[in-house]
PDB file of C-alpha atoms and ligand atoms in Angstrom:
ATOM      1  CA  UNK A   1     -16.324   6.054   2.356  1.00  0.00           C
ATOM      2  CA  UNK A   2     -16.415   5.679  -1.549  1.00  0.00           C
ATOM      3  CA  UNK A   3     -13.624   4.219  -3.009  1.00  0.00           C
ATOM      4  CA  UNK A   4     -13.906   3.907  -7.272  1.00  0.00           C
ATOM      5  CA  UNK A   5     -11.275   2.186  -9.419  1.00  0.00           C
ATOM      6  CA  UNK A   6     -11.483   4.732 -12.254  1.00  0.00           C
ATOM      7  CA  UNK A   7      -8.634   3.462 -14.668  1.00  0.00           C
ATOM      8  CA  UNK A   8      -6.067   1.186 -15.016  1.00  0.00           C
ATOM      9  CA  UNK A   9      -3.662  -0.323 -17.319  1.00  0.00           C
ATOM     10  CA  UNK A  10      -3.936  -1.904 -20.526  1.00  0.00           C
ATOM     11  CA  UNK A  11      -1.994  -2.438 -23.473  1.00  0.00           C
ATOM     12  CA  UNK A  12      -2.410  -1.409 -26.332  1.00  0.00           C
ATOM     13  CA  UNK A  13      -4.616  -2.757 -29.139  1.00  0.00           C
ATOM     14  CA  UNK A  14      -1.489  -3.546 -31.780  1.00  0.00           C
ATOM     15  CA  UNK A  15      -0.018  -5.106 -29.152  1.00  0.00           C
ATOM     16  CA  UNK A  16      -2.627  -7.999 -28.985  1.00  0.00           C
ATOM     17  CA  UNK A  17      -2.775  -8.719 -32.316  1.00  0.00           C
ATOM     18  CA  UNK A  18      -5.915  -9.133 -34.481  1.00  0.00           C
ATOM     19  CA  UNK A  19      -8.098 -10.896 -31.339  1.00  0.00           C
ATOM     20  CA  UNK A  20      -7.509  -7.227 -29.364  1.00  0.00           C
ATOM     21  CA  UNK A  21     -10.243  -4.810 -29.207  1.00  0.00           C
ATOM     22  CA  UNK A  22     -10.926  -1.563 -27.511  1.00  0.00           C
ATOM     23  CA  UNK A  23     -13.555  -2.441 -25.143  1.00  0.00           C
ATOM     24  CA  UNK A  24     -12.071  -5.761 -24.063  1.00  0.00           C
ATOM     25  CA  UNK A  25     -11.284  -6.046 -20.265  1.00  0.00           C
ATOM     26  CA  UNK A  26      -7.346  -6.765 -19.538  1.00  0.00           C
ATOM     27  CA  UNK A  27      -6.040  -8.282 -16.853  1.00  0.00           C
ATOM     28  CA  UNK A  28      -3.169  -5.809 -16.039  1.00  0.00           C
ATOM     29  CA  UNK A  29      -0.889  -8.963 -15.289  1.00  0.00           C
ATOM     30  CA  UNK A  30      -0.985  -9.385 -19.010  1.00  0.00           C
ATOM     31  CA  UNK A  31       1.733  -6.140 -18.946  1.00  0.00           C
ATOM     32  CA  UNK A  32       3.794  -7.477 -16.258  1.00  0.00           C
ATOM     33  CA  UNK A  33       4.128 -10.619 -17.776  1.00  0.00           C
ATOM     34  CA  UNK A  34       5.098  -8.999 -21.302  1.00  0.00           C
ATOM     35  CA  UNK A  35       7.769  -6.962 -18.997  1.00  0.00           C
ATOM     36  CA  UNK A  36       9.233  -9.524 -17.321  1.00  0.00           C
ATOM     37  CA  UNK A  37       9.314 -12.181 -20.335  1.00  0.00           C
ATOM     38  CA  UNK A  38      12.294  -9.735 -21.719  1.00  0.00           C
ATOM     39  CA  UNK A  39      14.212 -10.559 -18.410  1.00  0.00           C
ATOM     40  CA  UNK A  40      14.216 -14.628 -18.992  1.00  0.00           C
ATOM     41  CA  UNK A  41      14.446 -14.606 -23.016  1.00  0.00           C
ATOM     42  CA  UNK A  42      11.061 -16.087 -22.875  1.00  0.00           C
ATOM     43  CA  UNK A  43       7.623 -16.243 -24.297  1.00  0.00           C
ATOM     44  CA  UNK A  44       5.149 -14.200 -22.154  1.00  0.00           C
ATOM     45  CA  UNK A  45       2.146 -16.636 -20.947  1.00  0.00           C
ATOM     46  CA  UNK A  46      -0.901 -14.672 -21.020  1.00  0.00           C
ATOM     47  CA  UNK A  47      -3.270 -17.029 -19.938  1.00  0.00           C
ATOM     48  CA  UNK A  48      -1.303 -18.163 -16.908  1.00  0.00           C
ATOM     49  CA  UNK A  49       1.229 -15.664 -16.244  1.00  0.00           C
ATOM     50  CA  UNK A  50       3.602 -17.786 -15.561  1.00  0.00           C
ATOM     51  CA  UNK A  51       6.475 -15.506 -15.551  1.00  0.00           C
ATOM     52  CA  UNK A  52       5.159 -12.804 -13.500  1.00  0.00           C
ATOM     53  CA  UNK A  53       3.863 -15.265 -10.495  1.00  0.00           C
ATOM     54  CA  UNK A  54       7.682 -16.423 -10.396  1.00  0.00           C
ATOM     55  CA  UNK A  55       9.262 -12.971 -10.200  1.00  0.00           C
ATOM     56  CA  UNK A  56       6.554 -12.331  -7.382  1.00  0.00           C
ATOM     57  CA  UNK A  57       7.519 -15.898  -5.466  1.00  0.00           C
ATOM     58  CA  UNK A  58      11.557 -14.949  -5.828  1.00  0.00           C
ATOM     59  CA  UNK A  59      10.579 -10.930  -4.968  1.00  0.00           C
ATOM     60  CA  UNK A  60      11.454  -9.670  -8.188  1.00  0.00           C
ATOM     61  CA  UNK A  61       8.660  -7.305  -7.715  1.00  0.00           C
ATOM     62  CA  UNK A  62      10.022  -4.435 -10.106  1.00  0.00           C
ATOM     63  CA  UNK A  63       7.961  -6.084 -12.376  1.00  0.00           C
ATOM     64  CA  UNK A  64       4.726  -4.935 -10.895  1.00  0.00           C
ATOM     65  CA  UNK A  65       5.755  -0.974 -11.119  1.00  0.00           C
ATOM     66  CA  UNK A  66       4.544  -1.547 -14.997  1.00  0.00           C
ATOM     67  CA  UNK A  67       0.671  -1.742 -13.907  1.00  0.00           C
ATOM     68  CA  UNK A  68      -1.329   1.220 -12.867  1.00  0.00           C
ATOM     69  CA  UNK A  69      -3.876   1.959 -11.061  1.00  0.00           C
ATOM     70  CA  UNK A  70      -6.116   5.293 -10.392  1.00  0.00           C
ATOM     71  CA  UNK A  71      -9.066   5.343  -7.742  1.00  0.00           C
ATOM     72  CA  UNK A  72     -11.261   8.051  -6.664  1.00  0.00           C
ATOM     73  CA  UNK A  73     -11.601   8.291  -3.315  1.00  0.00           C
ATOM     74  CA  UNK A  74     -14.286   9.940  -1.323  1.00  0.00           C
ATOM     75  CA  UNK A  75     -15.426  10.772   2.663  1.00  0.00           C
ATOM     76  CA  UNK A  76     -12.120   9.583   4.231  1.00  0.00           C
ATOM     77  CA  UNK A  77     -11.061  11.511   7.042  1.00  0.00           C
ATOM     78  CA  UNK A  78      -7.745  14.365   7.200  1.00  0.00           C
ATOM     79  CA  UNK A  79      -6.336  11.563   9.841  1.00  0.00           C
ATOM     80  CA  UNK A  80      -6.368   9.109   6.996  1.00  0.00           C
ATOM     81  CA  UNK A  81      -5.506  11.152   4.456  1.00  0.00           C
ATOM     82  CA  UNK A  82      -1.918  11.730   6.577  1.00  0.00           C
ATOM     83  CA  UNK A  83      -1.782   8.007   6.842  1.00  0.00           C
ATOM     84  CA  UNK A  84      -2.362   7.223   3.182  1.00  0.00           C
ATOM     85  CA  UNK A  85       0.074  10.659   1.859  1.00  0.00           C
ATOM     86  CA  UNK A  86       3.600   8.419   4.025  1.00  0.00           C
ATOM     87  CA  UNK A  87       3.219   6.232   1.110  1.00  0.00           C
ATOM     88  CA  UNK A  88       5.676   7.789  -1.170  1.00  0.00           C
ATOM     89  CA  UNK A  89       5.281   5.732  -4.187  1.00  0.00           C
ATOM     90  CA  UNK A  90       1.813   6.828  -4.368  1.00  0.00           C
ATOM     91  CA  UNK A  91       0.699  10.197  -6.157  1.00  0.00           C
ATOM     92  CA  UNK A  92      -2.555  12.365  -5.086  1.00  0.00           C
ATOM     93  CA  UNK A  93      -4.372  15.173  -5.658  1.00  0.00           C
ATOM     94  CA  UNK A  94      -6.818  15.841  -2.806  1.00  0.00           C
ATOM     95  CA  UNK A  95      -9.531  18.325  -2.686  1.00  0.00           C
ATOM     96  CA  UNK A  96      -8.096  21.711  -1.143  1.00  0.00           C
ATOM     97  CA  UNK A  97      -8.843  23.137   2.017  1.00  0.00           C
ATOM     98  CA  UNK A  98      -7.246  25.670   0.793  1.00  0.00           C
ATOM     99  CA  UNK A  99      -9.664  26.714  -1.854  1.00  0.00           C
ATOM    100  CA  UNK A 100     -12.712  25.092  -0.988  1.00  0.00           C
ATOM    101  CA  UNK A 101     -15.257  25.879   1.201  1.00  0.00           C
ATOM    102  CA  UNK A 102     -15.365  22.995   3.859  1.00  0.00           C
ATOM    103  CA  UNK A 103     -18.789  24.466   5.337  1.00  0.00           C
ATOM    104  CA  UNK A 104     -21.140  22.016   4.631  1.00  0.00           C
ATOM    105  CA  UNK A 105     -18.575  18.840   4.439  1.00  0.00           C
ATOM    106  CA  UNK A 106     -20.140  15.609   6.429  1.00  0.00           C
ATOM    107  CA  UNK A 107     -17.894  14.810   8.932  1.00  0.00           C
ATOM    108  CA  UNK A 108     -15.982  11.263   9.344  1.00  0.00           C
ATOM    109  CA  UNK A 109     -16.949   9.123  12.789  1.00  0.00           C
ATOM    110  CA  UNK A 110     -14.377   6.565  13.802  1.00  0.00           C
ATOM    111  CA  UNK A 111     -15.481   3.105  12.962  1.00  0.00           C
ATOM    112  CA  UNK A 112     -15.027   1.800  16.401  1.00  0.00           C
ATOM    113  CA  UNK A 113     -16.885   3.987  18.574  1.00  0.00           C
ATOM    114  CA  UNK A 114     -20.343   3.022  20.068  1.00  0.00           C
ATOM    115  CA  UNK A 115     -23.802   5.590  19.999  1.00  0.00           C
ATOM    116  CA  UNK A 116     -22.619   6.933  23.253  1.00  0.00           C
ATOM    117  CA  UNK A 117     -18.835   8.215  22.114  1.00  0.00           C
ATOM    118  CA  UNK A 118     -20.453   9.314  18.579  1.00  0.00           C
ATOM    119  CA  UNK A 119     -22.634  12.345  20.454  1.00  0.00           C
ATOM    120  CA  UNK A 120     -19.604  13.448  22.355  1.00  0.00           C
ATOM    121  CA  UNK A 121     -18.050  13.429  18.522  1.00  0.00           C
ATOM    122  CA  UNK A 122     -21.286  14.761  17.000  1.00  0.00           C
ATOM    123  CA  UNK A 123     -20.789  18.362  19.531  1.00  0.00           C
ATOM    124  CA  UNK A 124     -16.943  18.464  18.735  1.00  0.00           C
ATOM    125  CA  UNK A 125     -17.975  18.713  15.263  1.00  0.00           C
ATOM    126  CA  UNK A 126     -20.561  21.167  15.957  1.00  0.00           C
ATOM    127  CA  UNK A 127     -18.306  23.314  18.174  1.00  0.00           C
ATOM    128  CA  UNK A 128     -15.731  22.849  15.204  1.00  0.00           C
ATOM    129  CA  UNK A 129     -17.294  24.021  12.100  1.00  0.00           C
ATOM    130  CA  UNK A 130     -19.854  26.611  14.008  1.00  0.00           C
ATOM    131  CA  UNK A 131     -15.989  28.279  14.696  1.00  0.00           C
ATOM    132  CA  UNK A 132     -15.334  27.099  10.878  1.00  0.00           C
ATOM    133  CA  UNK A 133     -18.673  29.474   9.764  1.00  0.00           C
ATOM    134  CA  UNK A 134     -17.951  31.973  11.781  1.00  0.00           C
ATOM    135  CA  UNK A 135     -14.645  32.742  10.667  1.00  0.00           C
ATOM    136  CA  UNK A 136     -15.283  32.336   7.428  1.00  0.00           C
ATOM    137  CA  UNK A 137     -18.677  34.845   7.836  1.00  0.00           C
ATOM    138  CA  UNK A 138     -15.730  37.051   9.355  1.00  0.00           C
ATOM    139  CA  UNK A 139     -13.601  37.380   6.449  1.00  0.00           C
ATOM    140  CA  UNK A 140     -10.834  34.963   7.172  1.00  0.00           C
ATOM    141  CA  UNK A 141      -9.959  33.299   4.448  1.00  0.00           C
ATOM    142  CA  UNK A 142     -10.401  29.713   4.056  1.00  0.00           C
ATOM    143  CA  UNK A 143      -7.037  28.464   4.101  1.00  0.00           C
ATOM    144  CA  UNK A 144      -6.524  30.032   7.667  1.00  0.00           C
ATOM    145  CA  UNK A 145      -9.943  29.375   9.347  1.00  0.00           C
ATOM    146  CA  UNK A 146      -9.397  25.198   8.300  1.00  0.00           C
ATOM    147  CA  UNK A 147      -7.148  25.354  11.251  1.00  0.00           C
ATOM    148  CA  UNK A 148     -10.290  24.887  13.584  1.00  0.00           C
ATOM    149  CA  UNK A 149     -11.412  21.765  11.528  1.00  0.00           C
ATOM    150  CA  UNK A 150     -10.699  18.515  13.285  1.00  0.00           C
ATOM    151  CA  UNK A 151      -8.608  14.983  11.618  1.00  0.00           C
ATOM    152  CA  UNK A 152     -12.123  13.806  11.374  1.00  0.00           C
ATOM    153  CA  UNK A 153     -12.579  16.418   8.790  1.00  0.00           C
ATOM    154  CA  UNK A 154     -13.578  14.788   5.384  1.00  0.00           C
ATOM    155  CA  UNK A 155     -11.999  14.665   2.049  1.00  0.00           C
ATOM    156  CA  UNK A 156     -11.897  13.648  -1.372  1.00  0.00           C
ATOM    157  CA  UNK A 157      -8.773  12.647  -3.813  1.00  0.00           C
ATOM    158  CA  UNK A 158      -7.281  10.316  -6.566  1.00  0.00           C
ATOM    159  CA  UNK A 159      -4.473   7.903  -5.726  1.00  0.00           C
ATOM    160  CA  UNK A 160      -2.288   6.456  -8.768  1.00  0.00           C
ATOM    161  CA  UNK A 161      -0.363   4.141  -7.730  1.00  0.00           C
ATOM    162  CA  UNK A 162       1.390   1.319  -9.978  1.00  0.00           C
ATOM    163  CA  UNK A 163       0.818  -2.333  -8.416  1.00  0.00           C
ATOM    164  CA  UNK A 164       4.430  -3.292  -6.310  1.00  0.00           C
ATOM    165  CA  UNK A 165       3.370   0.308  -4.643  1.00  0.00           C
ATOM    166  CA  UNK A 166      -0.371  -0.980  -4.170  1.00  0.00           C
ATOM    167  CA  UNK A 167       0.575  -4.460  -2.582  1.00  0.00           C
ATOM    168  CA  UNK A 168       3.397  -3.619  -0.289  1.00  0.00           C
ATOM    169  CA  UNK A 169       1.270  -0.819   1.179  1.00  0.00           C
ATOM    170  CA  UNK A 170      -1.317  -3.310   1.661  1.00  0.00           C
ATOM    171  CA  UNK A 171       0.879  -5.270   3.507  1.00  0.00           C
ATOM    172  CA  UNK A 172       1.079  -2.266   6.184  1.00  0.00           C
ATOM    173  CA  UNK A 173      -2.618  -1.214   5.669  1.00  0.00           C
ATOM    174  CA  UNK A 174      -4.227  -4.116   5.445  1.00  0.00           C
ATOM    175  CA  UNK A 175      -2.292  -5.390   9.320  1.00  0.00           C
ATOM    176  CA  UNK A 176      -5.036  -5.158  12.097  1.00  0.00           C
ATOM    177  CA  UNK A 177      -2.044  -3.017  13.900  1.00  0.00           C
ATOM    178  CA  UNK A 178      -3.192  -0.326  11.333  1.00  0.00           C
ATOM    179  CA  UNK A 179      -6.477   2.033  11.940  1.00  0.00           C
ATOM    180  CA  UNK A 180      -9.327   0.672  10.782  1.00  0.00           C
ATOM    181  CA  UNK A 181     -10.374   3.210   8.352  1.00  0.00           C
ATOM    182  CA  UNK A 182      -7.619   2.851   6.482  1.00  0.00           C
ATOM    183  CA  UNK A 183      -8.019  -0.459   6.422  1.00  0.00           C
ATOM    184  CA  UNK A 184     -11.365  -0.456   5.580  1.00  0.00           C
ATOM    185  CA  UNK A 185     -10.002   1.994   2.342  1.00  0.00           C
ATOM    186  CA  UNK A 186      -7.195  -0.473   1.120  1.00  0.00           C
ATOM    187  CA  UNK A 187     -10.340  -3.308   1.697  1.00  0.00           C
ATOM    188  CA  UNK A 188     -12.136  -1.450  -0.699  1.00  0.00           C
ATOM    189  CA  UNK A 189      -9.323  -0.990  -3.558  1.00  0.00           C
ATOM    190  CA  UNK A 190      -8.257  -4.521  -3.102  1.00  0.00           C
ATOM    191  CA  UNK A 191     -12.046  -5.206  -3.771  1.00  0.00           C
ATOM    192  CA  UNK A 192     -11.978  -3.325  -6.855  1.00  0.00           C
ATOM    193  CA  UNK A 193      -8.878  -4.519  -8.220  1.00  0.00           C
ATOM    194  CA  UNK A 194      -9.967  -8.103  -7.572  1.00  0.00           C
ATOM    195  CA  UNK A 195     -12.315  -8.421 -10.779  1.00  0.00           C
ATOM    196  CA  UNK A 196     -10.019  -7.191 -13.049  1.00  0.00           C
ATOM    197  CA  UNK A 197      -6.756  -8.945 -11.253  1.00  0.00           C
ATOM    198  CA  UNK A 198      -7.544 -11.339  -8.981  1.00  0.00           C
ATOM    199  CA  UNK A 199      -3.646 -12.248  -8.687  1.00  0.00           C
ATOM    200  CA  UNK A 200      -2.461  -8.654  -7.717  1.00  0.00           C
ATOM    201  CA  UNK A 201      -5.955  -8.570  -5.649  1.00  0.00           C
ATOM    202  CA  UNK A 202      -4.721 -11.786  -3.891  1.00  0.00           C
ATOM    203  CA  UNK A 203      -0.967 -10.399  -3.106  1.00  0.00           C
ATOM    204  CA  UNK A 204      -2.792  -7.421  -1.388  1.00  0.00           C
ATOM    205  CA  UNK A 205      -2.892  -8.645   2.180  1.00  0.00           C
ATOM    206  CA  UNK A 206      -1.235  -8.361   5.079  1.00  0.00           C
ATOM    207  CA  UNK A 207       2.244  -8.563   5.913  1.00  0.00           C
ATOM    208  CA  UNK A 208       1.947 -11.833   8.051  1.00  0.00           C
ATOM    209  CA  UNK A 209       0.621 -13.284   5.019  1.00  0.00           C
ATOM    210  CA  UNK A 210       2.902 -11.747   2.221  1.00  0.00           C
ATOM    211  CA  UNK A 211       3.971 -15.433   1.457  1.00  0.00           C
ATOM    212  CA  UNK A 212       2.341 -17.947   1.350  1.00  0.00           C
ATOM    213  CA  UNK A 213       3.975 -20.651   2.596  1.00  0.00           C
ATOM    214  CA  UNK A 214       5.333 -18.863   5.298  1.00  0.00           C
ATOM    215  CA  UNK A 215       3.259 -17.111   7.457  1.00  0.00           C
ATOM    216  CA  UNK A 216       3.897 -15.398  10.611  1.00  0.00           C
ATOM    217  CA  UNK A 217       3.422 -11.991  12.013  1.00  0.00           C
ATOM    218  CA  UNK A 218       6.712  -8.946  12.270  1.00  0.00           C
ATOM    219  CA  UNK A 219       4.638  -6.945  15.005  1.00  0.00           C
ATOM    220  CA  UNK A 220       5.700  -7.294  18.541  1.00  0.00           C
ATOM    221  CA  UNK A 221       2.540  -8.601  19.620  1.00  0.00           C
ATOM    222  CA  UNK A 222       0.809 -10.893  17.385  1.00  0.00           C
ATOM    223  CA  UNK A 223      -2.999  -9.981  16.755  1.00  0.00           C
ATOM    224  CA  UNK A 224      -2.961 -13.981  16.998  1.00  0.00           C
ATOM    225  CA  UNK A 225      -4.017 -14.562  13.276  1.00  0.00           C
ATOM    226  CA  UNK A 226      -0.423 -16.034  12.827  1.00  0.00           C
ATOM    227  CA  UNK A 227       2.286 -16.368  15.485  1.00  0.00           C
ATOM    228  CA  UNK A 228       5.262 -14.189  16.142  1.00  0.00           C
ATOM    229  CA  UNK A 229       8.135 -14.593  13.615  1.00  0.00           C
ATOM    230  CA  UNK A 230      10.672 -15.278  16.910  1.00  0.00           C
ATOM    231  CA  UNK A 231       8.061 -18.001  18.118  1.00  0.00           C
ATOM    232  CA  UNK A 232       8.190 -19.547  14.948  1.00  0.00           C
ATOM    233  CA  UNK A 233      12.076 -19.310  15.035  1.00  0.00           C
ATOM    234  CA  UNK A 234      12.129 -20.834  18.761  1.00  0.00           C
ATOM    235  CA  UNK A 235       9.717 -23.607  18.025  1.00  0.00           C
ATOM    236  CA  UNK A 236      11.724 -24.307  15.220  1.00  0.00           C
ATOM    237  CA  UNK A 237      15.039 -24.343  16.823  1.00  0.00           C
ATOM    238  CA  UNK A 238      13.469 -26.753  19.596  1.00  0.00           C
ATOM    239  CA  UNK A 239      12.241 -29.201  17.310  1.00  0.00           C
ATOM    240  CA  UNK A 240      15.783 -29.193  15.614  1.00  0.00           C
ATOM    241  CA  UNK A 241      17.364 -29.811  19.290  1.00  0.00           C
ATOM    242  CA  UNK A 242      14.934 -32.993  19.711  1.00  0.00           C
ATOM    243  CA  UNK A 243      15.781 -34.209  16.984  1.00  0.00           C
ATOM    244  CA  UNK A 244      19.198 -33.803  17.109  1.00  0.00           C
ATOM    245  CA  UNK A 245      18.966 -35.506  20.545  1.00  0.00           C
ATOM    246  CA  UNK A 246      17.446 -38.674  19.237  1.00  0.00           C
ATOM    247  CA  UNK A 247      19.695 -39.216  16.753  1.00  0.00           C
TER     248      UNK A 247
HETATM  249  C1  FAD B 301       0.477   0.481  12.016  1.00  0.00           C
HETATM  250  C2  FAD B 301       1.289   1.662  11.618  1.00  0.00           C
HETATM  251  C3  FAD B 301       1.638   2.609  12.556  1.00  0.00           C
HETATM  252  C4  FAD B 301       2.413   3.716  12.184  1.00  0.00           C
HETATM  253  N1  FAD B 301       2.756   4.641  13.137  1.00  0.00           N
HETATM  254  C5  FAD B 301       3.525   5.706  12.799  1.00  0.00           C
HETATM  255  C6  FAD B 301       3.930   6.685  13.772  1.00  0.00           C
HETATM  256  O1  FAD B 301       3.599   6.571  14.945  1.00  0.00           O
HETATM  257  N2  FAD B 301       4.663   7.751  13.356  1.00  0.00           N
HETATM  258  C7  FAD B 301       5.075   7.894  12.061  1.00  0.00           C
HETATM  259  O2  FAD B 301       5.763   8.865  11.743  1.00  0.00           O
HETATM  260  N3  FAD B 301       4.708   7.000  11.134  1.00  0.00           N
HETATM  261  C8  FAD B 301       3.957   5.920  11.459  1.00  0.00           C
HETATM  262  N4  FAD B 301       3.586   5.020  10.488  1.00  0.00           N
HETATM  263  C9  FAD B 301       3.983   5.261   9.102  1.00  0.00           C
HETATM  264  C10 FAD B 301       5.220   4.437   8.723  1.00  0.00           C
HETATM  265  O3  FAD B 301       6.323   4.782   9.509  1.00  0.00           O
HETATM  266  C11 FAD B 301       5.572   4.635   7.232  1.00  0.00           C
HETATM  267  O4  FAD B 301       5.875   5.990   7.004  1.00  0.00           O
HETATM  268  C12 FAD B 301       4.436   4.253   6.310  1.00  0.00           C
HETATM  269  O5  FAD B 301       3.877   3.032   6.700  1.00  0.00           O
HETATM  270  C13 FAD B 301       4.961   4.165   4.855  1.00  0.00           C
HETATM  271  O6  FAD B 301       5.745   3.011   4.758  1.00  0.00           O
HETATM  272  P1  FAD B 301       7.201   2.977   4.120  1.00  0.00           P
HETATM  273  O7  FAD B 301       7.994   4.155   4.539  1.00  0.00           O
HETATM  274  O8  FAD B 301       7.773   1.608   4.381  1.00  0.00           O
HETATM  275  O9  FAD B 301       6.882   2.918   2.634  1.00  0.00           O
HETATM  276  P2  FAD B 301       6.578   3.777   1.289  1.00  0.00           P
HETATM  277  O10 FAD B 301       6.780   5.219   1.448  1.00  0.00           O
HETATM  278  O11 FAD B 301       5.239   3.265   0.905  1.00  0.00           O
HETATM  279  O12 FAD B 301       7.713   3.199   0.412  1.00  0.00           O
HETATM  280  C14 FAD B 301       7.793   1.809   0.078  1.00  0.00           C
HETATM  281  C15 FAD B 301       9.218   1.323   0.233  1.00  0.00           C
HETATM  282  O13 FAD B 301      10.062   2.077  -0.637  1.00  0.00           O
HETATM  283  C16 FAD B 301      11.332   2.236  -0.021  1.00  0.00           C
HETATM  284  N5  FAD B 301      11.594   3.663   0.168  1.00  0.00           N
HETATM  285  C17 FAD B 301      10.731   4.698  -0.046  1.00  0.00           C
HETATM  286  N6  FAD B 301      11.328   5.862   0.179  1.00  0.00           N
HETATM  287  C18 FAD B 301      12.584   5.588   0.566  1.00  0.00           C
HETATM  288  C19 FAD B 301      13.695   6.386   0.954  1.00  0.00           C
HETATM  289  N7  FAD B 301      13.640   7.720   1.014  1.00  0.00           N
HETATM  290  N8  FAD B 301      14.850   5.774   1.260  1.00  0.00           N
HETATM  291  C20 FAD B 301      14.961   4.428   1.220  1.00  0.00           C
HETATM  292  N9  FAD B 301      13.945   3.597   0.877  1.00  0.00           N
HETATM  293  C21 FAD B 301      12.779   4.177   0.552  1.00  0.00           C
HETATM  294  C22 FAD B 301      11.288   1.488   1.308  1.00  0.00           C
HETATM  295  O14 FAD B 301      11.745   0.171   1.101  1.00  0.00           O
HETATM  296  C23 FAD B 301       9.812   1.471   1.617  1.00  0.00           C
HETATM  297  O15 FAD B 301       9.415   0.427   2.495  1.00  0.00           O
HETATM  298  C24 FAD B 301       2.828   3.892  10.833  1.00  0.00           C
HETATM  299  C25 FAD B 301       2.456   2.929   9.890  1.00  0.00           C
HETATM  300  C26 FAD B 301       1.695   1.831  10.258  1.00  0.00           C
HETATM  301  C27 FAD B 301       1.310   0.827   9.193  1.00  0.00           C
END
């Protein structure tokens, strides 16, 4: 799996006065917090962003749809492909099976299986795009003999996707209840946006973690990095009783 951060954005040169020039990096908090000064009457802090760190503390994350982002993405599988597409704030174009010829494409292996369940995978494949050749050798046209190729099948695309989009998504993608491949994919954009923005880098993570100060897992069954949201709740409730009885 490839995953490239190939744009994102900036502002524009005027808008930084004389110390702004083209090949300067930007820290694409620098829009949000111009964005979301407007709100509060207030200067924006660019060094700091002050502004934009509140709105994300009190969930005013509108703020973050101002900042883009655009990654190529290459050798994920179909499977997480019809993951990544529920994610309706983000927009794709994907290589078409279709109109391309998916003959000589290197299949994706699950990153959990062992040597052993790989060669059972490995003839699948085989069996899979030996029908995939012959069909095509046969005439049928390629948007009719993909129907033999398996989820494992691979692909390539570019997301855009603006920053509230990118972090709540991570919050899903990033839980170990979700597959690890596309896990492993939002690891890799968080990775690249980190450089650039290590504040929107560090508000991709997962849900249990979303704040903070709070942290405790939604998921029936915790994966034990934090504890269930109801433990928390009944925990808290029975410290409140003891108290209340020693009073
Ligand atoms: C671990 C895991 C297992 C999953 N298993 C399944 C499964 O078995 N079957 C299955 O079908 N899906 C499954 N999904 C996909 C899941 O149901 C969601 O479709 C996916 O995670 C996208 O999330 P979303 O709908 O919250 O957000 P997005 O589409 O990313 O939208 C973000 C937010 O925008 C708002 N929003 C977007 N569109 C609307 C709308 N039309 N109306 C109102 N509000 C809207 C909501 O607040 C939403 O949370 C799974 C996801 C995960 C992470």
């Amino acid at each position: 799996m490839n995953v490239e951060l190939i744009a994102y954005s900036s502002p524009m040169p005027y808008q930084c006065g004389t110390a702004c020039y083209f090949n300067t990096v930007y820290n694409p908090m620098h829009i949000i917090e111009q964005a979301a000064s407007v709100c509060y009457d207030s200067e924006p802090d660019f060094v700091k962003f002050k502004i934009a760190k509140g709105c994300a503390k009190t969930g005013h994350l509108s703020v973050y749809e101002h900042a883009y982002f655009t990654f190529h993405v290459k050798g994920i599988s179909r499977a997480c492909l019809a993951q990544l597409t529920r994610h309706r704030h983000f927009s794709f174009s994907v290589r078409s099976q279709r109109y391309c010829n998916e003959r000589c494409s290197e299949p994706v292996f699950p990153a959990s299986t062992d040597e052993d369940q790989d060669g059972i995978i490995a003839d699948a494949y085989d069996y899979a795009w030996d029908a995939y050749d012959r069909l095509i050798e046969n005439g049928v046209a390629k948007e009719d003999a993909r129907m033999v190729l398996p989820n494992g099948a691979p692909t390539e695309l570019y997301i855009s996707a603006n920053a509230r989009a990118l972090i709540e998504a991570s919050h899903l993608r990033l839980c170990s209840r979700a597959q690890q491949e596309i896990r492993n994919m939002f690891d890799l954009m968080k990775k690249e946006i980190a450089p650039l923005s290590p504040e929107i880098a560090g508000m991709m993570v997962p849900q249990c973690e979303a704040n903070p100060k709070y942290q405790f897992c939604t998921e029936g069954e915790s994966c034990g990095r934090h504890p269930r949201l109801q433990d928390v709740l009944a925990t808290a409730t029975l410290k409140q009783l003891e108290e209340a009885d020693e009073k």
